[in-house]
mmCIF file of C-alpha atoms and ligand atoms in Angstrom:
data_model
loop_
_atom_site.group_PDB
_atom_site.id
_atom_site.type_symbol
_atom_site.label_atom_id
_atom_site.label_comp_id
_atom_site.label_asym_id
_atom_site.label_seq_id
_atom_site.Cartn_x
_atom_site.Cartn_y
_atom_site.Cartn_z
ATOM 1 C CA MET A 226 -20.763 17.496 6.358
ATOM 2 C CA ASP A 227 -20.756 20.844 7.967
ATOM 3 C CA TRP A 228 -18.378 23.755 7.860
ATOM 4 C CA GLY A 229 -16.331 23.203 10.809
ATOM 5 C CA MET A 230 -15.662 19.462 9.826
ATOM 6 C CA LYS A 231 -14.843 20.429 6.131
ATOM 7 C CA ASN A 232 -12.415 23.438 7.282
ATOM 8 C CA ARG A 233 -10.579 21.159 9.733
ATOM 9 C CA LEU A 234 -10.079 18.308 6.820
ATOM 10 C CA SER A 235 -9.138 20.804 4.602
ATOM 11 C CA ARG A 236 -6.353 21.879 7.260
ATOM 12 C CA ILE A 237 -4.888 18.205 6.963
ATOM 13 C CA ILE A 238 -5.468 17.057 3.408
ATOM 14 C CA LYS A 239 -4.603 19.997 1.537
ATOM 15 C CA PRO A 240 -7.290 21.549 -1.184
ATOM 16 C CA GLU A 241 -4.692 22.659 -3.307
ATOM 17 C CA ASP A 242 -3.886 18.983 -4.705
ATOM 18 C CA GLY A 243 -5.852 16.551 -2.001
ATOM 19 C CA ARG A 244 -2.467 15.490 -0.380
ATOM 20 C CA ALA A 245 -1.344 15.391 3.168
ATOM 21 C CA VAL A 246 2.046 15.179 5.117
ATOM 22 C CA MET A 247 1.515 14.552 8.496
ATOM 23 C CA LEU A 248 4.404 14.125 10.698
ATOM 24 C CA ALA A 249 3.559 11.489 13.285
ATOM 25 C CA VAL A 250 5.277 11.884 16.819
ATOM 26 C CA ASP A 251 2.699 9.969 19.536
ATOM 27 C CA HIS A 252 4.804 6.898 19.503
ATOM 28 C CA GLY A 253 5.654 7.707 23.399
ATOM 29 C CA TYR A 254 2.260 7.119 24.397
ATOM 30 C CA PHE A 255 2.822 3.428 24.485
ATOM 31 C CA LEU A 256 6.569 3.167 23.752
ATOM 32 C CA GLY A 257 8.089 5.797 26.091
ATOM 33 C CA PRO A 258 10.801 7.674 25.315
ATOM 34 C CA THR A 259 11.345 6.091 21.966
ATOM 35 C CA SER A 260 14.680 6.591 19.709
ATOM 36 C CA GLY A 261 14.802 9.937 18.016
ATOM 37 C CA LEU A 262 11.894 11.366 20.474
ATOM 38 C CA GLU A 263 13.635 11.211 23.751
ATOM 39 C CA GLU A 264 13.554 15.102 23.887
ATOM 40 C CA PRO A 265 10.333 15.806 21.791
ATOM 41 C CA ARG A 266 10.953 19.667 21.494
ATOM 42 C CA LYS A 267 14.369 19.027 20.115
ATOM 43 C CA THR A 268 12.900 16.481 17.571
ATOM 44 C CA ILE A 269 9.931 18.421 16.616
ATOM 45 C CA ALA A 270 10.901 22.027 16.443
ATOM 46 C CA PRO A 271 13.070 21.753 13.178
ATOM 47 C CA LEU A 272 10.647 19.578 11.310
ATOM 48 C CA LEU A 273 7.059 21.618 11.656
ATOM 49 C CA PRO A 274 7.792 24.040 8.799
ATOM 50 C CA HIS A 275 7.786 21.008 6.564
ATOM 51 C CA ALA A 276 4.869 19.307 8.117
ATOM 52 C CA ASP A 277 1.126 20.091 6.786
ATOM 53 C CA SER A 278 -0.088 18.566 10.289
ATOM 54 C CA ILE A 279 1.355 16.845 13.554
ATOM 55 C CA MET A 280 -0.230 13.958 15.201
ATOM 56 C CA LEU A 281 0.672 13.684 18.579
ATOM 57 C CA THR A 282 -0.391 13.134 22.326
ATOM 58 C CA ARG A 283 -1.914 16.382 24.469
ATOM 59 C CA GLY A 284 1.148 15.768 26.618
ATOM 60 C CA VAL A 285 3.643 16.205 23.894
ATOM 61 C CA LEU A 286 1.572 19.065 22.502
ATOM 62 C CA ARG A 287 1.517 21.275 25.424
ATOM 63 C CA THR A 288 4.788 20.718 26.784
ATOM 64 C CA SER A 289 6.612 20.450 23.624
ATOM 65 C CA VAL A 290 5.155 22.439 20.879
ATOM 66 C CA ASP A 291 4.864 26.166 20.707
ATOM 67 C CA PRO A 292 1.193 27.293 20.297
ATOM 68 C CA ALA A 293 2.073 29.938 18.004
ATOM 69 C CA ALA A 294 3.372 27.438 15.655
ATOM 70 C CA ASN A 295 0.252 27.546 14.113
ATOM 71 C CA VAL A 296 0.898 23.749 12.834
ATOM 72 C CA PRO A 297 -2.719 21.828 12.284
ATOM 73 C CA VAL A 298 -2.989 19.126 15.043
ATOM 74 C CA VAL A 299 -4.021 15.525 14.548
ATOM 75 C CA LEU A 300 -4.636 14.372 18.439
ATOM 76 C CA ARG A 301 -4.118 10.950 19.493
ATOM 77 C CA VAL A 302 -6.933 10.372 21.745
ATOM 78 C CA SER A 303 -6.684 6.411 22.344
ATOM 79 C CA GLY A 304 -4.046 5.031 24.625
ATOM 80 C CA GLY A 305 -4.131 3.225 27.995
ATOM 81 C CA THR A 306 -1.620 0.442 27.407
ATOM 82 C CA SER A 307 2.182 0.099 26.991
ATOM 83 C CA ILE A 308 4.589 -2.053 24.902
ATOM 84 C CA LEU A 309 4.713 -4.254 28.312
ATOM 85 C CA LYS A 310 1.155 -5.315 27.863
ATOM 86 C CA GLU A 311 -1.467 -6.418 25.547
ATOM 87 C CA LEU A 312 -1.311 -3.380 23.136
ATOM 88 C CA SER A 313 -4.956 -3.902 21.744
ATOM 89 C CA ASN A 314 -6.513 -2.919 25.080
ATOM 90 C CA GLU A 315 -6.983 0.648 24.528
ATOM 91 C CA ASP A 316 -9.592 3.156 25.323
ATOM 92 C CA ILE A 317 -10.593 7.044 24.540
ATOM 93 C CA THR A 318 -8.081 8.884 26.738
ATOM 94 C CA VAL A 319 -9.173 12.405 26.022
ATOM 95 C CA SER A 320 -12.506 14.176 26.547
ATOM 96 C CA ILE A 321 -14.004 15.997 23.552
ATOM 97 C CA GLU A 322 -13.506 19.267 25.607
ATOM 98 C CA ASP A 323 -10.091 19.276 25.812
ATOM 99 C CA ALA A 324 -9.742 18.114 22.158
ATOM 100 C CA ILE A 325 -11.649 21.148 21.592
ATOM 101 C CA ARG A 326 -9.888 23.357 24.296
ATOM 102 C CA LEU A 327 -6.582 22.314 22.087
ATOM 103 C CA ASN A 328 -8.319 23.561 19.033
ATOM 104 C CA VAL A 329 -7.314 20.055 17.186
ATOM 105 C CA SER A 330 -7.976 19.736 13.538
ATOM 106 C CA ALA A 331 -8.700 15.885 14.085
ATOM 107 C CA MET A 332 -8.436 13.050 16.447
ATOM 108 C CA ALA A 333 -7.115 9.678 15.865
ATOM 109 C CA LEU A 334 -7.708 6.355 17.487
ATOM 110 C CA SER A 335 -6.186 2.950 17.017
ATOM 111 C CA ILE A 336 -8.538 -0.002 15.878
ATOM 112 C CA PHE A 337 -7.236 -3.531 16.362
ATOM 113 C CA VAL A 338 -9.269 -5.688 13.943
ATOM 114 C CA GLY A 339 -8.719 -9.394 14.825
ATOM 115 C CA SER A 340 -6.983 -8.708 18.150
ATOM 116 C CA GLU A 341 -8.533 -9.613 21.699
ATOM 117 C CA PHE A 342 -9.853 -6.133 22.240
ATOM 118 C CA GLU A 343 -11.101 -5.723 18.463
ATOM 119 C CA LYS A 344 -14.794 -4.979 19.946
ATOM 120 C CA GLN A 345 -13.932 -2.416 22.336
ATOM 121 C CA THR A 346 -11.707 -0.524 20.171
ATOM 122 C CA LEU A 347 -14.453 -0.759 17.381
ATOM 123 C CA VAL A 348 -16.954 0.646 19.582
ATOM 124 C CA SER A 349 -14.283 3.474 20.736
ATOM 125 C CA LEU A 350 -14.106 4.429 17.089
ATOM 126 C CA THR A 351 -18.077 4.620 16.939
ATOM 127 C CA LYS A 352 -18.158 6.971 20.177
ATOM 128 C CA LEU A 353 -15.423 9.095 19.054
ATOM 129 C CA VAL A 354 -17.137 9.888 15.405
ATOM 130 C CA ASP A 355 -20.483 10.741 17.375
ATOM 131 C CA GLU A 356 -18.429 13.107 19.393
ATOM 132 C CA GLY A 357 -16.809 14.343 16.344
ATOM 133 C CA GLU A 358 -19.875 14.266 14.636
ATOM 134 C CA ARG A 359 -21.406 16.768 17.269
ATOM 135 C CA HIS A 360 -18.561 19.203 17.149
ATOM 136 C CA GLY A 361 -17.119 19.417 13.551
ATOM 137 C CA ILE A 362 -14.076 17.169 14.100
ATOM 138 C CA PRO A 363 -12.922 14.590 11.920
ATOM 139 C CA VAL A 364 -11.799 11.020 12.944
ATOM 140 C CA LEU A 365 -8.689 9.453 11.772
ATOM 141 C CA ALA A 366 -8.853 5.945 12.314
ATOM 142 C CA VAL A 367 -5.393 4.060 12.699
ATOM 143 C CA THR A 368 -5.315 0.128 11.719
ATOM 144 C CA ALA A 369 -2.793 -1.014 14.509
ATOM 145 C CA VAL A 370 -1.863 -4.237 13.455
ATOM 146 C CA GLY A 371 -1.460 -7.145 16.110
ATOM 147 C CA LYS A 372 1.492 -9.380 16.596
ATOM 148 C CA ASP A 373 -0.297 -12.074 14.559
ATOM 149 C CA MET A 374 -1.853 -10.182 11.771
ATOM 150 C CA ALA A 375 -0.591 -10.102 8.066
ATOM 151 C CA ARG A 376 -0.035 -6.769 6.563
ATOM 152 C CA ASP A 377 -1.837 -8.103 3.437
ATOM 153 C CA VAL A 378 -4.124 -6.608 1.380
ATOM 154 C CA ARG A 379 -6.835 -8.894 2.714
ATOM 155 C CA TYR A 380 -6.591 -7.910 6.496
ATOM 156 C CA LEU A 381 -5.523 -4.326 5.788
ATOM 157 C CA GLY A 382 -8.369 -3.880 3.549
ATOM 158 C CA LEU A 383 -10.745 -5.443 6.213
ATOM 159 C CA ALA A 384 -9.390 -3.036 8.734
ATOM 160 C CA CYS A 385 -9.931 -0.148 6.737
ATOM 161 C CA ARG A 386 -13.309 -0.778 5.092
ATOM 162 C CA ILE A 387 -14.567 -1.456 8.491
ATOM 163 C CA ALA A 388 -13.102 2.088 9.846
ATOM 164 C CA ALA A 389 -14.813 3.904 7.001
ATOM 165 C CA GLU A 390 -18.093 1.920 7.639
ATOM 166 C CA LEU A 391 -18.308 2.843 11.352
ATOM 167 C CA GLY A 392 -17.791 6.651 10.243
ATOM 168 C CA ALA A 393 -13.884 7.387 10.146
ATOM 169 C CA HIS A 394 -13.088 10.267 8.082
ATOM 170 C CA ILE A 395 -9.553 9.629 7.194
ATOM 171 C CA VAL A 396 -7.943 5.885 7.792
ATOM 172 C CA LYS A 397 -4.279 5.258 8.401
ATOM 173 C CA THR A 398 -2.789 1.827 7.520
ATOM 174 C CA TYR A 399 0.412 0.291 5.998
ATOM 175 C CA HIS A 400 1.528 -0.040 2.568
ATOM 176 C CA CYS A 401 1.063 -3.674 0.979
ATOM 177 C CA ASP A 402 0.915 -5.452 -2.282
ATOM 178 C CA ASP A 403 -2.080 -4.726 -4.428
ATOM 179 C CA PHE A 404 -2.443 -1.556 -2.043
ATOM 180 C CA ASP A 405 -4.620 0.042 -4.934
ATOM 181 C CA LYS A 406 -7.310 -2.631 -4.402
ATOM 182 C CA LEU A 407 -7.315 -1.583 -0.828
ATOM 183 C CA VAL A 408 -8.117 2.135 -1.671
ATOM 184 C CA GLU A 409 -10.854 1.340 -4.330
ATOM 185 C CA SER A 410 -12.615 -0.527 -1.634
ATOM 186 C CA CYS A 411 -12.365 2.312 0.983
ATOM 187 C CA PRO A 412 -14.581 5.017 0.429
ATOM 188 C CA ILE A 413 -12.653 7.295 2.617
ATOM 189 C CA PRO A 414 -9.098 8.982 2.198
ATOM 190 C CA VAL A 415 -6.314 6.482 3.113
ATOM 191 C CA ILE A 416 -2.764 7.608 4.363
ATOM 192 C CA ILE A 417 0.044 5.232 5.156
ATOM 193 C CA ALA A 418 2.130 5.005 7.960
ATOM 194 C CA GLY A 419 6.155 4.654 7.574
ATOM 195 C CA GLY A 420 6.683 1.626 10.004
ATOM 196 C CA LYS A 421 9.814 0.875 11.342
ATOM 197 C CA LYS A 422 12.954 2.693 10.230
ATOM 198 C CA THR A 423 14.112 1.369 7.110
ATOM 199 C CA PRO A 424 16.925 2.718 4.821
ATOM 200 C CA GLU A 425 15.921 6.199 3.438
ATOM 201 C CA LEU A 426 15.539 5.258 -0.156
ATOM 202 C CA GLU A 427 13.179 2.287 0.889
ATOM 203 C CA ALA A 428 11.131 4.764 2.596
ATOM 204 C CA LEU A 429 11.086 7.100 -0.516
ATOM 205 C CA GLU A 430 10.146 4.233 -2.566
ATOM 206 C CA LEU A 431 7.113 3.436 -0.137
ATOM 207 C CA THR A 432 6.058 6.994 -0.099
ATOM 208 C CA PHE A 433 6.372 6.913 -3.828
ATOM 209 C CA ASN A 434 4.358 3.897 -4.153
ATOM 210 C CA ALA A 435 1.640 4.354 -1.709
ATOM 211 C CA VAL A 436 0.983 7.669 -3.290
ATOM 212 C CA ARG A 437 0.858 6.002 -6.931
ATOM 213 C CA GLY A 438 -1.586 3.282 -5.415
ATOM 214 C CA GLY A 439 -4.253 6.113 -4.515
ATOM 215 C CA ALA A 440 -2.817 7.032 -0.772
ATOM 216 C CA VAL A 441 -3.523 10.937 -0.179
ATOM 217 C CA GLY A 442 0.046 11.034 1.367
ATOM 218 C CA VAL A 443 1.627 9.821 4.801
ATOM 219 C CA ASP A 444 1.750 10.374 8.303
ATOM 220 C CA MET A 445 5.156 9.651 8.856
ATOM 221 C CA GLY A 446 7.321 9.228 12.130
ATOM 222 C CA ARG A 447 10.608 7.034 12.521
ATOM 223 C CA ASN A 448 11.730 7.194 8.960
ATOM 224 C CA ILE A 449 11.759 10.909 9.203
ATOM 225 C CA PHE A 450 12.832 11.442 13.014
ATOM 226 C CA GLN A 451 15.180 8.678 13.133
ATOM 227 C CA SER A 452 16.690 9.557 9.935
ATOM 228 C CA ASP A 453 20.481 10.904 10.077
ATOM 229 C CA SER A 454 18.793 13.862 8.446
ATOM 230 C CA PRO A 455 15.287 14.017 9.647
ATOM 231 C CA THR A 456 14.792 17.601 7.854
ATOM 232 C CA GLY A 457 16.233 16.259 4.609
ATOM 233 C CA MET A 458 13.867 13.182 4.597
ATOM 234 C CA ILE A 459 10.568 14.858 5.450
ATOM 235 C CA ARG A 460 11.451 17.507 2.517
ATOM 236 C CA ALA A 461 12.287 14.559 0.212
ATOM 237 C CA VAL A 462 8.944 12.801 1.313
ATOM 238 C CA ARG A 463 6.967 16.291 0.940
ATOM 239 C CA ALA A 464 8.670 16.615 -2.522
ATOM 240 C CA ILE A 465 6.983 13.123 -3.633
ATOM 241 C CA VAL A 466 3.636 14.058 -2.142
ATOM 242 C CA HIS A 467 3.273 17.579 -3.173
ATOM 243 C CA ASP A 468 5.686 18.036 -5.892
ATOM 244 C CA LYS A 469 5.260 14.788 -7.964
ATOM 245 C CA ALA A 470 8.978 14.472 -7.368
ATOM 246 C CA THR A 471 10.176 10.780 -8.636
ATOM 247 C CA VAL A 472 11.958 8.662 -6.113
ATOM 248 C CA LYS A 473 15.584 9.829 -7.172
ATOM 249 C CA GLN A 474 14.434 13.574 -7.099
ATOM 250 C CA ALA A 475 13.270 12.843 -3.499
ATOM 251 C CA TYR A 476 16.643 11.128 -2.599
ATOM 252 C CA ASP A 477 18.971 13.573 -4.005
ATOM 253 C CA ILE A 478 16.921 16.323 -1.613
ATOM 254 C CA TYR A 479 17.683 13.963 1.273
ATOM 255 C CA GLN A 480 21.599 13.633 -0.016
ATOM 256 C CA GLY A 481 21.524 17.244 -0.657
ATOM 257 C CA SER A 482 20.665 18.000 2.862
ATOM 258 C CA LYS A 483 23.105 15.786 4.574
ATOM 259 C CA SER A 484 26.172 17.358 2.537
ATOM 260 C CA GLY A 485 24.754 20.706 3.135
ATOM 261 C CA LYS A 486 25.017 19.903 7.141
ATOM 262 C CA ALA A 487 28.345 18.028 6.545
ATOM 263 C CA ARG A 488 29.703 21.318 4.727
ATOM 264 C CA LYS A 489 28.617 23.458 7.660
ATOM 265 C CA ALA A 490 30.255 21.515 10.289
ATOM 266 C CA GLY A 491 33.576 20.970 8.410
HETATM 267 C C1 LIG B 253 1.551 3.989 16.002
HETATM 268 O O1 LIG B 253 1.108 3.794 16.912
HETATM 269 C C2 LIG B 253 1.512 5.401 15.801
HETATM 270 O O2 LIG B 253 0.058 5.776 15.557
HETATM 271 C C3 LIG B 253 2.614 6.118 14.535
HETATM 272 O O3 LIG B 253 2.030 7.414 14.589
HETATM 273 C C4 LIG B 253 2.394 5.327 13.511
HETATM 274 O O4 LIG B 253 2.689 4.306 13.550
HETATM 275 C C5 LIG B 253 3.293 6.356 12.228
HETATM 276 O O5 LIG B 253 4.686 6.270 12.540
HETATM 277 P P1 LIG B 253 5.697 5.449 11.720
HETATM 278 O O6 LIG B 253 5.688 5.911 10.599
HETATM 279 O O7 LIG B 253 6.858 5.584 12.689
HETATM 280 O O8 LIG B 253 5.110 3.953 11.747
#
């Protein structure tokens, strides 16, 4: 692995502890103005100081993130479909030149293993890896789960292993029972998505269990920006991922941030 690739990876997975807190705000690429992200700039700005990196599209990056913020960027480079159509019908949507121009630390693309357009998305992954290798930019494969797919270790393990075999540098998936077996059979770092909004305590338990099971961290979106205290939640998640906090300690951080807000308002 060359110097540029290693340097970029170290901006995402912190070398101090081998862990990562990514803030995922790319949902609009197929969901449009989803709840909590109606005005991306307003959502993103207060969360940036607590994120190791941010995952988003080039449109939101250009319009809604200060270039001086100096946050490592994981650029979503796949898409081309919407919630109204077959989601697996994705292609690469950003040229490597633009990714370089935007000074990204990694490129992210979804693979839809088992879905109608499985082959198209897997071949796109290999093309992106080839471009990334040429320019020293790591590729994050997102194991997108089709409507009919079970989110179990058999299926997610299959998708993660395929991503690794095809050359991805990091893979993002969902937490599941026997998650440690998935991590053992995947030779690249595994990061977990948060999934749909759940009560804060559950999202923190998910984070704790994922890290305990071998995930390098989270790429979390809705459970942060749809929380009643997004800053409290990202700080709580961060405490688990980087500071070995228990679920209770992390939940106290979230609760504390909520009561601080209430005091200020009162
Ligand atoms: C999904 O298509 C996106 O890649 C999201 O970034 C990913 O699902 C993580 O966000 P969340 O924690 O909301 O699931």
